[in-house]
Coordinates of C-alpha atoms in Angstrom, one line a residue:
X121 CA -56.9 -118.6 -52.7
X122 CA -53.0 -118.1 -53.0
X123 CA -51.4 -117.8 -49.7
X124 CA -50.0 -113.9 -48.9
X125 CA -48.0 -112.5 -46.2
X126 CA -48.9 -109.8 -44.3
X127 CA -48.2 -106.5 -45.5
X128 CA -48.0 -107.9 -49.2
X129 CA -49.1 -106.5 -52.4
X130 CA -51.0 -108.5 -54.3
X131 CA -52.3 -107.7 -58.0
X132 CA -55.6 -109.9 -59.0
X133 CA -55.7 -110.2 -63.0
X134 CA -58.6 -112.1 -63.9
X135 CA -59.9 -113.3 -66.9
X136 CA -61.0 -116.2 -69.2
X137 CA -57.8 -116.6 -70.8
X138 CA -59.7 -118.7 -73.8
X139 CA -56.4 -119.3 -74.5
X140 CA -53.9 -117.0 -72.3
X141 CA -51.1 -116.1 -74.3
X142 CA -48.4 -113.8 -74.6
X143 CA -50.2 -110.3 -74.6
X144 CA -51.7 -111.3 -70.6
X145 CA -48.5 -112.5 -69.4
X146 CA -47.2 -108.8 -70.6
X147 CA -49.8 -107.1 -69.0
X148 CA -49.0 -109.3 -65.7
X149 CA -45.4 -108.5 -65.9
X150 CA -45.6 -104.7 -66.5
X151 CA -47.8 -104.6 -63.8
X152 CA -45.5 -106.7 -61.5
X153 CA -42.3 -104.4 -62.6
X154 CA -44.9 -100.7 -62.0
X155 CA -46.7 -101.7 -59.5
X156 CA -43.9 -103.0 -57.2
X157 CA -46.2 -106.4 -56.7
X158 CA -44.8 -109.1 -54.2
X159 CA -47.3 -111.2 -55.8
X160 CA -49.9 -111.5 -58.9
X161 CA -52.8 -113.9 -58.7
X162 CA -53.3 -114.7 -62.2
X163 CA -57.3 -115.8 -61.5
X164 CA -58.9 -118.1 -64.5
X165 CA -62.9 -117.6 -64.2
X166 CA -65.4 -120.2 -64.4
X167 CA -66.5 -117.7 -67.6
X168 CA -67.4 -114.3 -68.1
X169 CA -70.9 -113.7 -67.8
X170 CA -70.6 -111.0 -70.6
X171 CA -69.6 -113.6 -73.2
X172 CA -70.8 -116.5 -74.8
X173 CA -69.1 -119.5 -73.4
X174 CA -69.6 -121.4 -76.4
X175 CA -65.7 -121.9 -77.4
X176 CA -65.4 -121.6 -74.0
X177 CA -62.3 -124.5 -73.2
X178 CA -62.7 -126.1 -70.2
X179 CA -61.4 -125.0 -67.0
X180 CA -58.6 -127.2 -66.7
X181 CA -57.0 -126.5 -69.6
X182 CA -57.0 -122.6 -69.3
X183 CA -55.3 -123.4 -66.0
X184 CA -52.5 -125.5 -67.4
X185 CA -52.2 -123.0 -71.0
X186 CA -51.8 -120.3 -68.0
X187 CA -48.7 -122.1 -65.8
X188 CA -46.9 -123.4 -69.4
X189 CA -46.7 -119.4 -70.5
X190 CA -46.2 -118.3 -66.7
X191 CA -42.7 -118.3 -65.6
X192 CA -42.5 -115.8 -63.0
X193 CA -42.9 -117.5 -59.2
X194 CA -44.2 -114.4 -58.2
X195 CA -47.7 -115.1 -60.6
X196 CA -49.9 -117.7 -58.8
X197 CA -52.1 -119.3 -61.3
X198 CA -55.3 -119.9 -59.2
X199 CA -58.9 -120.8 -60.3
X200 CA -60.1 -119.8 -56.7
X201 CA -63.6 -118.6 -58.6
X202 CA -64.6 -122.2 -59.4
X203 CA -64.2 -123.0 -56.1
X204 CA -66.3 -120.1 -54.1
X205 CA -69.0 -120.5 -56.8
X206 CA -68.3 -117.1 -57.8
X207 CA -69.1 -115.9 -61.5
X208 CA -69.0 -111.9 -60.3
X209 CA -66.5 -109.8 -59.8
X210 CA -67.6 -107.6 -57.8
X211 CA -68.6 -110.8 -55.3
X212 CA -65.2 -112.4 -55.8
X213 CA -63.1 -109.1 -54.7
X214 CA -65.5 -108.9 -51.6
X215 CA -64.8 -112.6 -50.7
X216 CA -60.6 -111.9 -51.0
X217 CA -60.8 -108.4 -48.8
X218 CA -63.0 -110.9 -46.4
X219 CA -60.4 -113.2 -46.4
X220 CA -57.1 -111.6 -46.5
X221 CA -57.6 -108.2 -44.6
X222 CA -53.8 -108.1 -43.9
X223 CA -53.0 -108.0 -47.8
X224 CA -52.9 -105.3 -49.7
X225 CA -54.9 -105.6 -53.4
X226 CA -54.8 -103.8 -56.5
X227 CA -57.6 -104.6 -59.6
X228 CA -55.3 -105.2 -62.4
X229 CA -57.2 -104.9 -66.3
X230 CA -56.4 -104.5 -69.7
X231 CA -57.4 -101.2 -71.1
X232 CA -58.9 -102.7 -74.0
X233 CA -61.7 -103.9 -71.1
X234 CA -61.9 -100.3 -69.8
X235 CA -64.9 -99.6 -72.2
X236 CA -67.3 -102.4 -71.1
X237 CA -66.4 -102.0 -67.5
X238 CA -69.4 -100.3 -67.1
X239 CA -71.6 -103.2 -67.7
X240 CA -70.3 -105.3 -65.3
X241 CA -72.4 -105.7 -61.7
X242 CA -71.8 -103.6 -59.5
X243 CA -68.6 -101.9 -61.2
X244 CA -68.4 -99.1 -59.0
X245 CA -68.5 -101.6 -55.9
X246 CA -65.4 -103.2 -57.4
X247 CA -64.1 -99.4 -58.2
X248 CA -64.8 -98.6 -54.5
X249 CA -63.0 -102.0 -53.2
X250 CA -59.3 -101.8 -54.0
X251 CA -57.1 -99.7 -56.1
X252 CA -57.6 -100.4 -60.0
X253 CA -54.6 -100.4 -62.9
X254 CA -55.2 -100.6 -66.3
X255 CA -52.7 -101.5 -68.5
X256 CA -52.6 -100.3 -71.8
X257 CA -53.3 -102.4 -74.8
X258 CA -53.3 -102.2 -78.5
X259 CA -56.3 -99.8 -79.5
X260 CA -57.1 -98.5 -76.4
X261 CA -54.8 -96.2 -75.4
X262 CA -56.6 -93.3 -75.7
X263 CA -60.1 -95.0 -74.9
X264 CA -59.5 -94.4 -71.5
X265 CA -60.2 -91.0 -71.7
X266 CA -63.9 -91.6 -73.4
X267 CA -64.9 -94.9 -71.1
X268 CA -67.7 -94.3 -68.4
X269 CA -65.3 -95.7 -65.3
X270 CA -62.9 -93.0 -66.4
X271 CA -65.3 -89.8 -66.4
X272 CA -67.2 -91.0 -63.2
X273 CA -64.2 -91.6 -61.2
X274 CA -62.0 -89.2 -62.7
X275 CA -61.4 -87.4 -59.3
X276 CA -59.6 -90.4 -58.4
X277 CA -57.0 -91.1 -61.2
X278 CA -53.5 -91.6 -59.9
X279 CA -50.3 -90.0 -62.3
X280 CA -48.6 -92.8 -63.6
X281 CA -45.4 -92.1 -62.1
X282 CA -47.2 -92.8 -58.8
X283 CA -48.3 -96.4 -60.0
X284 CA -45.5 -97.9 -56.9
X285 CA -48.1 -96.3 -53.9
X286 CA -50.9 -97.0 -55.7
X287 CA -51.6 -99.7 -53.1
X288 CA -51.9 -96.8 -50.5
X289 CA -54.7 -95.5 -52.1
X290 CA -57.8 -95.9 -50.7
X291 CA -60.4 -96.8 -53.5
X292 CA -61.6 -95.4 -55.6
X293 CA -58.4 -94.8 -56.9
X294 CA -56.9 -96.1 -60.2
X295 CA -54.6 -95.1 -63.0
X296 CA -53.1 -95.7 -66.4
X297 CA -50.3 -97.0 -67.3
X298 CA -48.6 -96.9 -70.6
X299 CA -46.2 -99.9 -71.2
X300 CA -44.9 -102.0 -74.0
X301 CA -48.3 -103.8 -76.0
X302 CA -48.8 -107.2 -77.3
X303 CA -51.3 -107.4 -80.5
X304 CA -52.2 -111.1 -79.4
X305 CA -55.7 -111.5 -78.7
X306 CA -57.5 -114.5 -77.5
X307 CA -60.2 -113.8 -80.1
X308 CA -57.9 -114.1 -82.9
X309 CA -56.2 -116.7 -81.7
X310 CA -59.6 -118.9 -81.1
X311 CA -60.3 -118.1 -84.9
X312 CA -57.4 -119.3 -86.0
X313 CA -57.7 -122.5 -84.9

């Protein structure tokens, strides 16, 4: 894992990023600017466990894709996952609040993963862990309002304009914010090729 001072806050934006491209390094640096982030660990997964990994490019050259487009020093490309043995989130965000108790963390997503979110393991144990932002994306601005993380935790949805102490929230706590969108997708960019 990166290393983080005490008192930090640290934004984990994970993904495949089968290829990373210009749409995640926008959601990274809106989240960076709203969220008032010392840091971003920009976390490449051994795979998601939703998808097929079958155009799935190896590790290694997600990582280095990730640092060329990555120009910020505050973004830490990491592929700490690999490493733990972790394919879960919900494990992975447990092992990182183990680990770095002085930090504090906020679960940064893509809205246009706000509608599965309820099919990952244990989503409302990652809900429950730290702070969540989801950053809005191309076709899924309004889906927030539909998606099954939204209605059950709706109690605990943060203004927008309060995104800079959304850190000192206690989870469940998460919120929306609207932003600039990128129509890139790693989808259409893998069947393009």
């Amino acid at each position: 894992m990166p290393h983080a001072e005490r008192g930090m806050v640290v934004g984990l934006f994970g993904g495949s990023f089968n290829p990373p491209h210009r749409g995640h390094a926008l959601v990274a640096e809106i989240a960076i600017r709203r969220l008032g982030l010392d840091q971003l660990w920009w976390m490449v997964t051994p795979g998601n466990p939703l998808k097929s990994h079958n155009h799935l490019a190896p590790l290694a050259e997600r990582i280095a894709l990730s640092e060329q487009i990555l120009h910020d020093p505050r973004i830490k490309v990491t592929a700490f996952e690999q490493t733990l043995g972790m394919s879960y989130t919900a494990n992975t965000l447990a092992q990182v609040k183990a680990r770095n108790s002085h930090v504090h963390f906020i679960w940064i997503m893509g809205a246009d993963s706000l509608n599965t979110f309820h099919r990952w393991q244990k989503w409302q144990d990652i809900a429950r862990t730290f702070p969540i932002a989801v950053i809005d994306r191309p076709g899924s601005t309004l889906s927030y309002l539909s998606a099954k993380m939204a209605k059950t935790f709706h109690y605990a949805r943060v203004d927008e304009d309060d995104a800079r102490v959304l850190w000192k929230k206690r989870a469940p706590a998460w919120t929306f914010i609207h932003g600039p969108r990128s129509p890139l997708s790693s989808t259409a960019l893998r069947a393009a090729q």
